[in-house]
Short mmCIF file of C-alpha atoms and ligand atoms in Angstrom, two decimals:
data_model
loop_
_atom_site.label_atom_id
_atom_site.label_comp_id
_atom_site.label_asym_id
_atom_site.label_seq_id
_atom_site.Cartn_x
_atom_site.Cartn_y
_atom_site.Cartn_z
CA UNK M 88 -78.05 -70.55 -1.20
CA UNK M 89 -79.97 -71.04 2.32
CA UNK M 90 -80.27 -67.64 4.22
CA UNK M 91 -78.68 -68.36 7.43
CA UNK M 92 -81.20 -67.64 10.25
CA UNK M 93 -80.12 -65.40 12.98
CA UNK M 94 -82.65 -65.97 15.95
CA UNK M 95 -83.29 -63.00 17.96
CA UNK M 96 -82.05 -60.00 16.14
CA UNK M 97 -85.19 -59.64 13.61
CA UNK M 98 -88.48 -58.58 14.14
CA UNK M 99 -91.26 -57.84 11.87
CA UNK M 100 -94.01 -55.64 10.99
CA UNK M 101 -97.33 -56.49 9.81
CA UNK M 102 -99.69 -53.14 8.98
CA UNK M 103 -102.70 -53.21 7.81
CA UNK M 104 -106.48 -52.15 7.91
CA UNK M 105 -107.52 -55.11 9.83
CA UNK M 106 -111.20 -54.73 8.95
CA UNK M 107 -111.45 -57.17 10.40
CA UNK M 108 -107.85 -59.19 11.25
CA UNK M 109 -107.94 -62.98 9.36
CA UNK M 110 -106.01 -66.46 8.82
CA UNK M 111 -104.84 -64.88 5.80
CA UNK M 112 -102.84 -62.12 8.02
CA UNK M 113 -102.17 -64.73 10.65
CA UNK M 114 -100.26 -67.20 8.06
CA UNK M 115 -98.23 -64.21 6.67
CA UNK M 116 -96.90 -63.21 9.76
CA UNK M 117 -96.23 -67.26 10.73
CA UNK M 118 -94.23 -68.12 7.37
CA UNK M 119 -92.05 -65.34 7.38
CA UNK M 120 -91.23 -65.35 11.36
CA UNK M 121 -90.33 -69.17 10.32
CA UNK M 122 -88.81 -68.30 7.12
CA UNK M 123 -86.85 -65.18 8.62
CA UNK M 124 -86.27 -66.16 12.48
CA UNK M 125 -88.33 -63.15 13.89
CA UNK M 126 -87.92 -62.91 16.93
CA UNK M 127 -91.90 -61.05 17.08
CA UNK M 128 -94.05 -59.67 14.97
CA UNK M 129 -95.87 -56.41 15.46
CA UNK M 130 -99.19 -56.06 13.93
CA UNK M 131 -99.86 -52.72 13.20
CA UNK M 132 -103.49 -51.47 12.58
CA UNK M 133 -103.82 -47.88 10.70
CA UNK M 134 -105.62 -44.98 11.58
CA UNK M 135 -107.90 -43.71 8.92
CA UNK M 136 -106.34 -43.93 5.50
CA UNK M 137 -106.62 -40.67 3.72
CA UNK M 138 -108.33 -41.83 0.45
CA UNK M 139 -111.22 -43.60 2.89
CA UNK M 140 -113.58 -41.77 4.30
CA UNK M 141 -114.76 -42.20 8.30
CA UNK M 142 -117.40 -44.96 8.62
CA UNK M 143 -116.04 -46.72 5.43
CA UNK M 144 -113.62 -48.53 7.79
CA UNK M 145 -115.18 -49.90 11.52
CA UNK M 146 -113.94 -47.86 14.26
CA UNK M 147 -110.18 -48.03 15.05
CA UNK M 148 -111.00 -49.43 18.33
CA UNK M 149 -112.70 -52.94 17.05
CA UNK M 150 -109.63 -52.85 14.24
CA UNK M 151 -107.23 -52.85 17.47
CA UNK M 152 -109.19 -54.86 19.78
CA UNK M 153 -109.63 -57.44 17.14
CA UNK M 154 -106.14 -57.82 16.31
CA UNK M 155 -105.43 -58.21 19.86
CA UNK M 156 -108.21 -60.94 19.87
CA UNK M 157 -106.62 -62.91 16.89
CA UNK M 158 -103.30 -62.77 18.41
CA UNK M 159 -103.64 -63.19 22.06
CA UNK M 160 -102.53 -66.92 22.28
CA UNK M 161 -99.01 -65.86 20.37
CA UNK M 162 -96.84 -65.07 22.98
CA UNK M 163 -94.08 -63.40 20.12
CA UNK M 164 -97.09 -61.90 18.01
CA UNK M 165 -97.86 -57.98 19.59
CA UNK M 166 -99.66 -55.46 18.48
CA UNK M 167 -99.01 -51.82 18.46
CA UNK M 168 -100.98 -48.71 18.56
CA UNK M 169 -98.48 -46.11 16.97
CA UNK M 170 -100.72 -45.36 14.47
CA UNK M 171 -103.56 -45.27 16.17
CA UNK M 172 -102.43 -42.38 18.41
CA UNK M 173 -100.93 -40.47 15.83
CA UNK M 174 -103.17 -37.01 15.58
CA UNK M 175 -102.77 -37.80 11.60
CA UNK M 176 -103.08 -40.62 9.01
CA UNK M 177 -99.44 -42.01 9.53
CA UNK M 178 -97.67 -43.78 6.31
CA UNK M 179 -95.58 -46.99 6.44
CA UNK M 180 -92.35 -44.52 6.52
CA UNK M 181 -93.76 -42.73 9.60
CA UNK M 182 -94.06 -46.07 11.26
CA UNK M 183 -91.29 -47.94 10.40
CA UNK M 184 -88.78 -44.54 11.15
CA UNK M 185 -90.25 -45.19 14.52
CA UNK M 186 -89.36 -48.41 15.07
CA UNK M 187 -86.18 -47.75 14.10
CA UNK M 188 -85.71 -45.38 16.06
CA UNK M 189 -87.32 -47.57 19.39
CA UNK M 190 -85.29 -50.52 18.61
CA UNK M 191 -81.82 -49.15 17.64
CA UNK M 192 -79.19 -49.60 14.24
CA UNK M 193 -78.49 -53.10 14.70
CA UNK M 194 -81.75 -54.83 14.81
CA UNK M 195 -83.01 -56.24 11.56
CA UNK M 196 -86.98 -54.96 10.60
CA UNK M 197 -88.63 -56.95 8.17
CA UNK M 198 -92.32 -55.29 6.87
CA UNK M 199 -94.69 -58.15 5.91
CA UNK M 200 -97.03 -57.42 3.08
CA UNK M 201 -98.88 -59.35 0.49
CA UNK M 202 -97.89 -59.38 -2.98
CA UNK M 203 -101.30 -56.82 -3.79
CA UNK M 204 -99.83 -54.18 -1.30
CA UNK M 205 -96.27 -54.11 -2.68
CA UNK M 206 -97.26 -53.98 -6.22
CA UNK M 207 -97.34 -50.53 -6.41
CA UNK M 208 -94.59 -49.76 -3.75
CA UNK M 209 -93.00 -46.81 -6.12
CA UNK M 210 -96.41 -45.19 -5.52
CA UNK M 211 -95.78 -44.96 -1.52
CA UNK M 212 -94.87 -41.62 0.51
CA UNK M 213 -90.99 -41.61 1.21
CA UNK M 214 -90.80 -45.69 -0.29
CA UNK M 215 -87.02 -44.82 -1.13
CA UNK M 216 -86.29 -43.84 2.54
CA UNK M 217 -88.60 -46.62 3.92
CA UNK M 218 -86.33 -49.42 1.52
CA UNK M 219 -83.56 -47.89 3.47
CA UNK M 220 -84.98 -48.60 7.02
CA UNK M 221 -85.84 -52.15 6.26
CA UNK M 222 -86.47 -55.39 4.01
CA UNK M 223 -89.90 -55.93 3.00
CA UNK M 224 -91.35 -59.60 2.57
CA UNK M 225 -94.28 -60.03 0.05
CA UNK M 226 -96.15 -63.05 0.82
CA UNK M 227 -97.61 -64.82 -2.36
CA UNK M 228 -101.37 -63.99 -2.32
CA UNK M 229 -103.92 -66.07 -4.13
CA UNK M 230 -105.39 -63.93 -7.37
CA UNK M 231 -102.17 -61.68 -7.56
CA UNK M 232 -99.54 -63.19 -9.68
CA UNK M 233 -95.85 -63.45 -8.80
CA UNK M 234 -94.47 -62.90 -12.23
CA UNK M 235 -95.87 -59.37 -12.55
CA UNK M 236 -94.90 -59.07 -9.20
CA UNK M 237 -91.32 -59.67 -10.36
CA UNK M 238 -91.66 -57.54 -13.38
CA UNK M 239 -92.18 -54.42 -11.70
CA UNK M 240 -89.34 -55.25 -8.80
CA UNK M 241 -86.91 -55.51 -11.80
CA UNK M 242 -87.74 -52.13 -12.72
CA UNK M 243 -86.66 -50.90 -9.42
CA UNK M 244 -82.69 -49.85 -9.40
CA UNK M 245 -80.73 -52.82 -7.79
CA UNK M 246 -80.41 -51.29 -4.02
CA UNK M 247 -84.24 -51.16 -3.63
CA UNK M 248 -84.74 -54.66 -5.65
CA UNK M 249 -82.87 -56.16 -3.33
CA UNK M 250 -84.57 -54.83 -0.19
CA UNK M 251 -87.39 -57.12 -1.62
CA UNK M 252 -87.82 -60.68 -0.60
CA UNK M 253 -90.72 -62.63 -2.01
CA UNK M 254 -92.11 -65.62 0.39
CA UNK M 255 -94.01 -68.21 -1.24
CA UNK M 256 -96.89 -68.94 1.37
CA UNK M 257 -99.98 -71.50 0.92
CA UNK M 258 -102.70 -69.66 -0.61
CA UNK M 259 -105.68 -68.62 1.86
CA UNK M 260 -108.22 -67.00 -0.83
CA UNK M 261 -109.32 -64.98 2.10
CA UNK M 262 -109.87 -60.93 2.41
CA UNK M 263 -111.13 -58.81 4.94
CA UNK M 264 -113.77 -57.38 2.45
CA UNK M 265 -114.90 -61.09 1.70
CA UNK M 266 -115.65 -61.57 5.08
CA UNK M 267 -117.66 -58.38 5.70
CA UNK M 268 -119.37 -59.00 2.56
CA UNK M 269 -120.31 -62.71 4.39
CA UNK M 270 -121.16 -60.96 7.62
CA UNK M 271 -123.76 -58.31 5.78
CA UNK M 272 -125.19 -61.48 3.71
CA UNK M 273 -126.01 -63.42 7.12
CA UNK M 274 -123.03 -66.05 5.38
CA UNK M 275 -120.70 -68.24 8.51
CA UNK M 276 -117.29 -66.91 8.54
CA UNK M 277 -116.18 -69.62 11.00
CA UNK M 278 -112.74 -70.53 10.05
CA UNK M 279 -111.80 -67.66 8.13
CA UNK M 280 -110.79 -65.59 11.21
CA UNK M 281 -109.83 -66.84 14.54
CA UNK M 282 -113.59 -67.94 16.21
CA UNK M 283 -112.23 -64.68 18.76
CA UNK M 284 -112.83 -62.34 16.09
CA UNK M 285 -115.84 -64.39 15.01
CA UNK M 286 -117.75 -63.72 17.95
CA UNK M 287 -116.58 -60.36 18.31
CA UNK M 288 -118.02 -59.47 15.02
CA UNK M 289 -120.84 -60.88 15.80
CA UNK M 290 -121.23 -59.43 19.63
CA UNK M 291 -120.80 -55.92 18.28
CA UNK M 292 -122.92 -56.10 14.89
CA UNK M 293 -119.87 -55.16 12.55
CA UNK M 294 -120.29 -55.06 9.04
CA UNK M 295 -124.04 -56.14 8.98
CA UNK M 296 -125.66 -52.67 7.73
CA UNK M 297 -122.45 -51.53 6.25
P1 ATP V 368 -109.34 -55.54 2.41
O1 ATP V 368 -110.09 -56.57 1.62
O2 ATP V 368 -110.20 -54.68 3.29
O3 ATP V 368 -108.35 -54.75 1.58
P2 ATP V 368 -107.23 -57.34 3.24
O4 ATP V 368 -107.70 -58.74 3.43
O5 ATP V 368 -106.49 -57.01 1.97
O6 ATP V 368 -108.45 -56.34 3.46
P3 ATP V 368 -105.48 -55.61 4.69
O7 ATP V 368 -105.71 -55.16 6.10
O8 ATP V 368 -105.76 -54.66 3.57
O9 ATP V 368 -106.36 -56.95 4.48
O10 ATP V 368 -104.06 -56.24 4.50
C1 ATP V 368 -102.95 -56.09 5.33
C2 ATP V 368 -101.78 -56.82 4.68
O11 ATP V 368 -102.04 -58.24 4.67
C3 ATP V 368 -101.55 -56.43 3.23
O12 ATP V 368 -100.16 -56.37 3.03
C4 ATP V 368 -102.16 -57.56 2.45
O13 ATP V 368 -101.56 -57.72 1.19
C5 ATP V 368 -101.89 -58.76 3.36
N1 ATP V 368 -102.87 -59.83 3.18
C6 ATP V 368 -104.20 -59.74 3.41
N2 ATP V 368 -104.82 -60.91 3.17
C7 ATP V 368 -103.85 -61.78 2.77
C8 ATP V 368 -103.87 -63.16 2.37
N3 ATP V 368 -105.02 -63.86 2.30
N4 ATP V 368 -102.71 -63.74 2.03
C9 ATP V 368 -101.56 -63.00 2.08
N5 ATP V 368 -101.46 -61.71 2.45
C10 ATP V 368 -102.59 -61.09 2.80
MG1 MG V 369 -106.19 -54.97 1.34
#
């Protein structure tokens, strides 16, 4: 059966490192505002993760500055900065709490994530709370197949499975640590990120003597 959509009562949440933002991210976020009738999508960089140490990401400030970059001809794509202010590493329960809390009951939140990032949900901090909060979509991802995807959702009790919609998306074989690998190499990364971010990267010498 269609899901019916209902236009401007959803929004969504895209997190991620953004090291740097890509089409991959940008094509997530555009199927499921489609798909689901978003009304906007936040993109949400982190601060710095706990298991990474400082100077293994860029700076927070190119992360947010190039997701602004990527998405500044999107009128319904915004990005935030909660995490970014936070005084500590905030989790995807920390983040989404607060955006429940900004936007009220009755407004639908939808967190985008690829099918890699949801695999091991069960693992996250508070991920029984968070599936009570809001859906999640997990966008098909070349390399990371759906049916062990769907093998490990089974094995979540019914209430959580079905927090879980999976969106089949055309593949972009395209990460954030292929493109930094390009940038160190001297390798074009013209038209795997918006030609923004491009010259961004670029302007600012990221990833070259990472
Ligand atoms: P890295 O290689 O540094 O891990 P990444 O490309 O995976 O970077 P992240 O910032 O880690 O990007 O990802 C943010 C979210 O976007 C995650 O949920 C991830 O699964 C999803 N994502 C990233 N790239 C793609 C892609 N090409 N297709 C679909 N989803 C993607
Ligand atoms: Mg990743």
């Amino acid at each position: 059966m269609k899901e019916k959509k209902v236009e401007g009562e959803s929004i969504g949440i895209m997190g991620g490192t953004f090291d740097p933002i890509h089409l991959g991210h940008l094509l997530a976020a555009e199927e499921a505002r489609e798909r689901y009738g978003l009304e906007e999508v936040i993109f949400v960089p982190s601060g710095y993760p706990p298991h990474k140490e400082k100077g293994e990401l860029s700076h927070q400030e190119h992360r947010y500055l190039m997701t602004i970059i990527a998405t500044i001809n999107n009128p319904i794509f915004k990005v935030s900065r909660v995490e970014l202010e936070a005084e500590s590493y905030t989790y995807t329960v920390d983040t989404v709490a607060y955006f429940r809390n900004l936007l009220g009951p009755d407004k639908k939140i939808y967190f985008i994530t690829g099918a890699d990032a949801i695999l091991d949900i069960t693992t996250w901090e508070g991920y029984d709370r968070l599936l009570d909060m809001c859906h999640f979509i997990a966008v098909t991802r070349p390399g990371f197949s759906l049916d062990h995807l769907e093998e490990k959702l089974k094995s979540l009790d019914y209430r959580l499975f079905s927090k879980i919609l999976i969106l089949s998306i055309p593949g972009m074989a395209i990460s954030s640590t292929c493109i930094r690998r390009r940038v160190k190499k001297g390798k074009t990364i013209k038209y795997l990120t918006t030609s923004g971010v491009e010259h961004y990267i670029l302007k600012n010498k990221l990833y070259s003597q990472v």
